[in-house]
Short mmCIF file of C-alpha atoms in Angstrom, two decimals:
data_model
loop_
_atom_site.label_atom_id
_atom_site.label_comp_id
_atom_site.label_asym_id
_atom_site.label_seq_id
_atom_site.Cartn_x
_atom_site.Cartn_y
_atom_site.Cartn_z
CA MET A 87 -53.81 43.22 -7.68
CA ARG A 88 -50.62 44.92 -7.91
CA SER A 89 -49.78 44.38 -4.26
CA PHE A 90 -50.46 40.48 -4.96
CA ARG A 91 -48.01 40.73 -7.93
CA ARG A 92 -45.30 42.40 -5.94
CA ARG A 93 -45.82 39.63 -3.18
CA THR A 94 -45.40 36.90 -5.95
CA ARG A 95 -42.06 38.40 -7.11
CA LEU A 96 -40.95 38.71 -3.49
CA VAL A 97 -41.49 35.03 -2.83
CA ALA A 98 -39.65 34.13 -6.07
CA VAL A 99 -36.56 36.14 -5.06
CA LEU A 100 -36.69 34.67 -1.66
CA LEU A 101 -36.83 31.08 -3.05
CA CYS A 102 -33.95 31.72 -5.46
CA GLY A 103 -32.05 33.36 -2.68
CA ALA A 104 -32.40 30.13 -0.59
CA ALA A 105 -31.44 27.88 -3.48
CA VAL A 106 -28.23 29.73 -3.68
CA LEU A 107 -27.48 29.48 -0.22
CA ALA A 108 -28.18 25.92 -0.15
CA ALA A 109 -25.75 25.45 -3.01
CA ARG A 110 -23.05 27.31 -1.31
CA PRO A 111 -21.46 25.05 1.21
CA THR A 112 -19.44 23.14 -1.49
CA SER A 113 -15.69 22.74 -2.25
CA ALA A 114 -13.62 24.43 -4.90
CA ASP A 115 -14.46 21.69 -7.45
CA GLY A 116 -18.11 21.65 -6.71
CA GLU A 117 -18.09 18.81 -4.26
CA PRO A 118 -19.06 19.23 -0.50
CA GLY A 119 -15.73 19.18 1.05
CA ASP A 120 -14.01 19.58 4.52
CA GLY A 121 -13.18 23.32 4.22
CA THR A 122 -9.81 22.75 2.67
CA GLY A 123 -11.10 23.11 -0.90
CA GLU A 124 -10.52 19.47 -1.55
CA GLY A 125 -13.60 17.39 -2.24
CA LEU A 126 -14.18 13.91 -0.92
CA GLY A 127 -13.67 12.42 -4.33
CA THR A 128 -10.39 14.26 -4.93
CA GLN A 129 -9.37 13.24 -1.45
CA VAL A 130 -10.14 9.70 -2.31
CA LEU A 131 -8.04 9.51 -5.08
CA ARG A 132 -5.09 11.34 -3.29
CA LEU A 133 -5.38 8.97 -0.58
CA ASN A 134 -5.53 5.97 -2.74
CA ASP A 135 -2.29 7.34 -4.72
CA ASP A 136 -0.64 7.61 -1.10
CA ALA A 137 -1.77 4.19 -0.06
CA ALA A 138 -0.29 2.94 -3.39
CA VAL A 139 2.92 4.80 -2.49
CA ALA A 140 2.91 3.51 0.80
CA THR A 141 2.62 -0.08 -0.05
CA ARG A 142 5.45 0.29 -2.43
CA GLN A 143 7.53 1.79 0.29
CA TYR A 144 6.42 -0.99 2.60
CA GLU A 145 7.47 -3.73 0.03
CA ALA A 146 10.71 -1.92 -0.54
CA GLY A 147 11.44 -1.73 3.31
CA ARG A 148 10.29 -5.44 3.75
CA ARG A 149 12.81 -6.46 1.05
CA GLU A 150 15.57 -4.05 2.66
CA ALA A 151 14.58 -5.74 6.11
CA GLU A 152 15.11 -9.25 4.62
CA ALA A 153 18.47 -8.28 3.16
CA GLN A 154 19.33 -6.74 6.47
CA GLN A 155 17.99 -9.90 8.27
CA GLY A 156 20.51 -11.85 6.08
CA GLU A 157 23.31 -9.54 7.32
CA VAL A 158 22.16 -10.44 10.84
CA LEU A 159 22.46 -13.94 10.17
CA ARG A 160 25.70 -13.47 8.53
CA LEU A 161 26.97 -11.84 11.79
CA GLU A 162 25.51 -14.68 13.77
CA GLU A 163 27.55 -17.09 11.94
CA LEU A 164 30.60 -14.99 12.59
CA LEU A 165 29.84 -14.81 15.98
CA GLY A 166 29.62 -18.59 16.14
CA ARG A 167 33.10 -18.84 14.62
CA GLU A 168 34.45 -16.35 17.02
CA ARG A 169 33.23 -18.10 20.02
CA GLN A 170 34.78 -21.39 18.83
CA GLU A 171 38.14 -19.47 18.25
CA ILE A 172 37.96 -18.16 21.93
CA ALA A 173 37.38 -21.52 23.20
CA VAL A 174 40.49 -22.96 21.41
CA LEU A 175 42.69 -19.84 22.59
CA ARG A 176 41.58 -20.64 26.18
CA GLU A 177 42.25 -24.51 25.70
CA ASP A 178 45.76 -23.10 24.20
CA LEU A 179 46.30 -21.04 27.63
CA GLY A 180 45.40 -24.15 29.43
CA ARG A 181 47.69 -26.37 27.53
CA ILE A 182 50.68 -23.66 28.14
CA ALA A 183 50.08 -23.66 31.93
CA ARG A 184 49.93 -27.60 32.20
CA ALA A 185 53.24 -27.70 30.03
CA GLN A 186 54.83 -25.22 32.26
CA TYR A 187 53.88 -26.97 35.54
CA ARG A 188 55.16 -30.51 33.95
CA GLY A 189 58.51 -28.89 32.74
CA GLY A 190 59.07 -27.34 36.11
CA GLY A 191 58.35 -30.27 38.32
CA GLY A 192 55.89 -28.41 39.79
CA LEU A 193 58.22 -25.37 40.51
CA PRO A 194 57.36 -22.12 38.88
CA VAL A 195 60.03 -20.96 36.43
CA ALA A 196 61.29 -17.98 38.37
CA ALA A 197 62.13 -20.48 41.25
CA GLN A 198 64.10 -22.68 38.96
CA MET A 199 66.20 -19.84 37.98
CA MET A 200 66.82 -18.99 41.56
CA LEU A 201 68.02 -22.63 42.03
CA ALA A 202 70.19 -22.78 39.17
CA GLY A 203 73.71 -24.31 39.80
CA SER A 204 75.70 -22.41 37.16
CA PRO A 205 75.57 -19.36 34.83
CA ASP A 206 74.84 -21.41 31.99
CA GLU A 207 71.80 -23.16 33.87
CA LEU A 208 70.83 -19.62 34.82
CA MET A 209 70.97 -18.27 31.29
CA ARG A 210 69.05 -21.37 30.03
CA GLY A 211 66.41 -20.60 32.59
CA GLN A 212 66.10 -16.82 31.85
CA HIS A 213 65.92 -17.82 28.25
CA LEU A 214 63.03 -20.25 28.99
CA PHE A 215 61.26 -17.76 31.25
CA SER A 216 61.15 -15.04 28.46
CA LYS A 217 60.02 -17.59 25.89
CA ALA A 218 57.26 -18.94 28.30
CA ASN A 219 56.20 -15.39 29.06
CA LEU A 220 56.11 -14.26 25.68
CA VAL A 221 53.83 -17.30 24.52
CA VAL A 222 51.40 -16.53 27.46
CA ASP A 223 51.45 -12.92 26.40
CA ASN A 224 50.59 -13.81 23.02
CA ALA A 225 48.02 -16.05 24.00
CA ILE A 226 46.42 -13.83 26.45
CA GLY A 227 46.45 -10.91 23.78
CA ARG A 228 44.98 -13.01 21.20
CA SER A 229 42.16 -14.30 23.67
CA ARG A 230 41.44 -10.51 24.43
CA ARG A 231 41.29 -9.46 21.15
CA ALA A 232 39.01 -12.07 20.18
CA GLU A 233 36.67 -11.26 23.11
CA ALA A 234 36.74 -7.76 22.03
CA ARG A 235 35.73 -8.50 18.39
CA LEU A 236 32.91 -10.80 19.74
CA ALA A 237 31.61 -8.06 21.85
CA ALA A 238 31.62 -5.62 19.10
CA ASP A 239 29.99 -7.99 16.55
CA GLU A 240 27.54 -9.05 19.24
CA ALA A 241 26.50 -5.23 19.52
CA ARG A 242 26.35 -5.04 15.92
CA ALA A 243 24.14 -7.82 15.33
CA VAL A 244 21.79 -6.44 18.06
CA GLU A 245 21.62 -2.83 16.70
CA ALA A 246 21.07 -4.46 13.14
CA TRP A 247 18.33 -6.49 14.23
CA GLN A 248 16.67 -3.57 16.13
CA ALA A 249 17.12 -1.51 13.20
CA VAL A 250 15.25 -4.09 10.96
CA GLU A 251 12.13 -4.02 13.40
CA ARG A 252 12.23 -0.40 13.73
CA ARG A 253 11.93 0.08 10.11
CA LYS A 254 9.13 -2.51 9.41
CA ALA A 255 7.17 -1.07 12.28
CA GLU A 256 7.59 2.40 11.03
CA LEU A 257 6.28 1.44 7.52
CA ALA A 258 3.72 -0.74 8.77
CA ALA A 259 2.30 2.27 10.77
CA LEU A 260 2.47 4.59 7.81
CA LYS A 261 0.77 2.20 5.55
CA ARG A 262 -1.87 1.34 8.16
CA ASP A 263 -2.51 5.27 8.94
CA ILE A 264 -3.11 6.01 5.25
CA GLU A 265 -5.25 2.99 4.72
CA ASP A 266 -7.51 4.11 7.67
CA LYS A 267 -7.70 7.68 6.34
CA LEU A 268 -8.58 6.24 2.74
CA GLU A 269 -11.22 3.98 4.00
CA GLU A 270 -12.86 6.75 6.24
CA ALA A 271 -12.79 9.14 3.13
CA ARG A 272 -14.42 6.29 0.99
CA TRP A 273 -17.41 5.78 3.19
CA GLN A 274 -17.81 9.54 3.62
CA LEU A 275 -18.14 9.90 -0.24
CA GLN A 276 -20.55 6.96 -0.21
CA GLY A 277 -22.70 8.55 2.55
CA GLN A 278 -23.05 11.52 0.14
CA ALA A 279 -24.22 9.26 -2.72
CA ASP A 280 -26.50 7.51 -0.52
CA ALA A 281 -27.93 10.93 0.52
CA ALA A 282 -28.33 11.96 -3.22
CA VAL A 283 -30.03 8.51 -4.13
CA ALA A 284 -32.53 8.69 -1.23
CA ALA A 285 -33.36 12.30 -2.42
CA GLY A 286 -33.64 11.03 -5.86
CA ALA A 287 -31.45 13.99 -7.37
CA CYS A 288 -27.84 13.81 -8.31
CA GLN A 289 -25.74 16.90 -7.13
CA GLY A 290 -24.19 17.50 -10.41
CA ALA A 291 -20.81 16.60 -11.81
CA VAL A 292 -17.82 16.78 -9.55
CA ARG A 293 -14.75 17.60 -11.89
CA LEU A 294 -11.64 15.66 -11.05
CA ASP A 295 -8.14 16.35 -12.32
CA GLN A 296 -7.55 13.35 -14.25
CA PRO A 297 -3.89 12.47 -15.63
CA ARG A 298 -3.79 12.17 -19.22
CA PRO A 299 -4.96 8.76 -20.07
CA GLN A 300 -2.68 6.22 -21.51
CA ILE A 301 -4.94 4.79 -24.19
CA THR A 302 -3.94 3.09 -27.42
CA GLY A 303 -7.08 1.90 -28.75
CA ASP A 304 -10.96 3.04 -29.16
CA TRP A 305 -12.09 1.01 -26.44
CA VAL A 306 -10.96 0.40 -22.88
CA THR A 307 -12.38 -1.85 -19.82
CA PRO A 308 -14.65 0.38 -17.71
CA VAL A 309 -12.20 -0.01 -14.74
CA GLU A 310 -8.57 -0.26 -14.77
CA THR A 311 -7.69 -2.98 -12.02
CA TYR A 312 -10.52 -5.21 -10.80
CA THR A 313 -11.94 -8.60 -9.95
CA LEU A 314 -14.89 -9.99 -11.72
CA SER A 315 -17.97 -10.92 -9.65
CA ALA A 316 -21.38 -11.45 -10.90
CA GLY A 317 -21.83 -12.09 -14.53
CA PHE A 318 -24.40 -11.60 -17.21
CA GLY A 319 -27.39 -13.95 -16.90
CA SER A 320 -26.43 -15.03 -13.46
CA GLY A 321 -29.38 -15.67 -10.97
CA GLY A 322 -29.64 -14.51 -7.48
CA GLU A 323 -32.33 -13.12 -4.97
CA ARG A 324 -31.09 -9.47 -5.72
CA TRP A 325 -32.45 -9.47 -9.03
CA ALA A 326 -36.13 -9.80 -10.51
CA ASN A 327 -35.05 -12.15 -13.20
CA ARG A 328 -31.26 -12.58 -14.30
CA HIS A 329 -28.37 -10.30 -13.78
CA THR A 330 -28.25 -7.98 -16.93
CA GLY A 331 -24.79 -6.77 -16.57
CA GLN A 332 -21.14 -7.66 -15.68
CA ASP A 333 -19.91 -6.80 -12.18
CA PHE A 334 -16.54 -5.50 -11.50
CA ALA A 335 -15.49 -5.59 -7.68
CA VAL A 336 -13.55 -2.36 -6.96
CA PRO A 337 -13.05 -0.34 -3.81
CA ILE A 338 -15.31 2.65 -3.42
CA GLY A 339 -14.02 5.79 -5.06
CA THR A 340 -12.31 3.78 -7.83
CA PRO A 341 -12.13 5.99 -11.14
CA VAL A 342 -15.01 4.54 -13.60
CA ARG A 343 -13.84 5.06 -17.32
CA ALA A 344 -15.99 5.42 -20.38
CA VAL A 345 -15.28 2.49 -22.56
CA ALA A 346 -15.29 4.40 -25.61
CA ALA A 347 -15.96 7.83 -27.07
CA GLY A 348 -19.92 8.83 -26.84
CA ARG A 349 -22.37 11.29 -25.36
CA VAL A 350 -23.90 11.26 -21.83
CA VAL A 351 -27.46 10.58 -22.37
CA ARG A 352 -28.58 9.97 -18.59
CA VAL A 353 -27.27 10.87 -15.25
CA SER A 354 -29.56 9.83 -12.53
CA CYS A 355 -29.78 9.04 -8.65
CA GLY A 356 -32.37 6.73 -7.08
CA GLY A 357 -34.02 3.17 -7.81
CA ALA A 358 -32.09 -0.20 -7.90
CA PHE A 359 -29.16 1.16 -9.66
CA GLY A 360 -28.54 3.96 -7.40
CA MET A 361 -26.08 6.59 -8.77
CA GLU A 362 -25.84 5.72 -12.60
CA ILE A 363 -24.72 6.91 -15.79
CA VAL A 364 -25.73 5.91 -19.43
CA LEU A 365 -23.71 6.72 -22.45
CA GLN A 366 -24.65 6.31 -26.04
CA HIS A 367 -21.71 5.38 -28.59
CA ALA A 368 -21.39 6.05 -32.24
CA ASP A 369 -22.39 2.46 -33.26
CA GLY A 370 -25.69 2.91 -31.63
CA TYR A 371 -24.86 0.94 -28.48
CA CYS A 372 -25.26 2.15 -24.97
CA THR A 373 -23.41 1.60 -21.88
CA GLN A 374 -24.32 1.69 -18.35
CA TYR A 375 -22.23 2.33 -15.35
CA ALA A 376 -24.12 1.89 -12.01
CA HIS A 377 -23.95 1.97 -8.23
CA LEU A 378 -21.64 4.87 -8.15
CA ALA A 379 -20.56 6.93 -5.37
CA ALA A 380 -19.97 10.14 -7.45
CA VAL A 381 -20.42 11.39 -11.09
CA THR A 382 -17.66 13.43 -12.99
CA VAL A 383 -19.94 14.28 -16.01
CA ASP A 384 -23.21 15.88 -16.77
CA GLN A 385 -25.98 14.91 -19.03
CA GLY A 386 -25.17 16.10 -22.63
CA ASP A 387 -21.57 16.06 -22.16
CA SER A 388 -19.17 14.38 -24.72
CA VAL A 389 -16.63 11.78 -23.58
CA THR A 390 -13.66 10.14 -24.86
CA PRO A 391 -12.18 6.50 -24.45
CA GLY A 392 -10.69 6.21 -21.07
CA GLN A 393 -12.23 9.32 -19.70
CA TRP A 394 -13.32 9.35 -15.87
CA ILE A 395 -17.00 9.58 -15.73
CA GLY A 396 -17.41 8.57 -12.19
CA GLN A 397 -16.15 7.04 -9.07
CA SER A 398 -17.34 3.26 -8.07
CA GLY A 399 -19.43 2.77 -4.91
CA THR A 400 -22.35 0.68 -3.68
CA SER A 401 -25.21 3.08 -4.01
CA GLY A 402 -28.79 1.46 -4.71
CA ASN A 403 -29.36 -2.38 -4.54
CA SER A 404 -25.88 -3.41 -3.87
CA THR A 405 -24.47 -5.56 -1.16
CA GLY A 406 -20.80 -4.19 -1.42
CA PRO A 407 -18.56 -1.90 -3.61
CA HIS A 408 -18.43 -2.68 -6.95
CA LEU A 409 -19.44 -1.38 -10.60
CA HIS A 410 -22.28 -2.67 -12.32
CA PHE A 411 -21.38 -2.40 -16.18
CA GLU A 412 -24.22 -2.77 -18.68
CA VAL A 413 -24.29 -2.71 -22.47
CA ARG A 414 -27.86 -1.98 -24.20
CA VAL A 415 -29.17 -1.78 -27.55
CA THR A 416 -31.30 1.27 -26.33
CA PRO A 417 -30.56 3.68 -23.39
CA GLU A 418 -33.52 2.01 -21.42
CA PRO A 419 -33.33 -1.35 -19.34
CA GLY A 420 -34.38 -4.45 -20.81
CA SER A 421 -32.17 -4.28 -23.92
CA ALA A 422 -29.11 -5.48 -22.43
CA VAL A 423 -26.53 -7.98 -24.11
CA ASP A 424 -23.71 -9.63 -22.55
CA PRO A 425 -20.86 -7.14 -21.96
CA VAL A 426 -17.90 -9.40 -21.97
CA PRO A 427 -17.89 -11.18 -25.34
CA TRP A 428 -19.23 -7.46 -26.50
CA LEU A 429 -16.00 -5.95 -25.28
CA ALA A 430 -13.86 -8.94 -26.49
CA ALA A 431 -15.16 -8.26 -29.97
CA ARG A 432 -13.92 -4.85 -29.75
CA GLY A 433 -10.20 -5.82 -28.74
CA VAL A 434 -10.89 -5.56 -25.03
CA PRO A 435 -10.52 -8.97 -23.33
CA VAL A 436 -12.09 -9.12 -19.84
CA ALA A 437 -10.72 -11.60 -17.41
#
């Protein structure tokens, strides 16, 4: 009998050890990671911030490129005027040459000087020769300077245009690279959620470093930026009767906020709602946040208005990334009320 008890204790110890080993491959914040100490949820948030910065840089670069493009157009107008000026200078040279030919009866100026019959005629010829040379030299000089300016401005225009195209290409590549990484991290996070839902067991809260919420009231929308999709009471083949909440279309990994202070009464994984959280508030109403990709609170936790409680996803009976938000009279399904006028009555319009 004593031997049997020892074997029982040994089995219990081995099972505990196995549980510890199974729980070990997680990142520093409690979330399965990539070996860098940064969990997928945190990585999605960081990449989302990077993508926002890259988008702003891209837009700033696009505006800069448009301004530079305006400079290129200005240079092209300048080039057009310079080409017209060169055409006029060349016409002047031709007119001078024709005038010399007509004035000398077909003889060059030098030949006329050699055939002069008197010193006065020779002096007049020399004066005319010097004057003609000066006019020709000036005309040629102006033409050459104009052509040099034209060549330099053409080179500037080409360089400016190439710089515009290079900058636009660099910014677009940077933005595309970050967005690709963000999309990959989002779906890895969603894969973890799907595995938890399939197992019917959540991994536990994944704590995220949240910036101080900029909240001025006691109530907020469940996500900060969104597009409304399926509304309360709408029909569809995905629901047995009618839609019991309001859907907010947002990308995977979007922070989900507690709409008000309350207590976490349920964190569950599995079923039609996938990964979900239910809060109970001081006025007795409950709010549900479903189809999540991650949870950042545990059952029994107290939350404040605007606190991140999870990250949106597409777990459970979902056809795409969104947050299903529900307001209930009790924590259980079947007691839902329309969340849009409910929030509006608390000073939170949803549009």
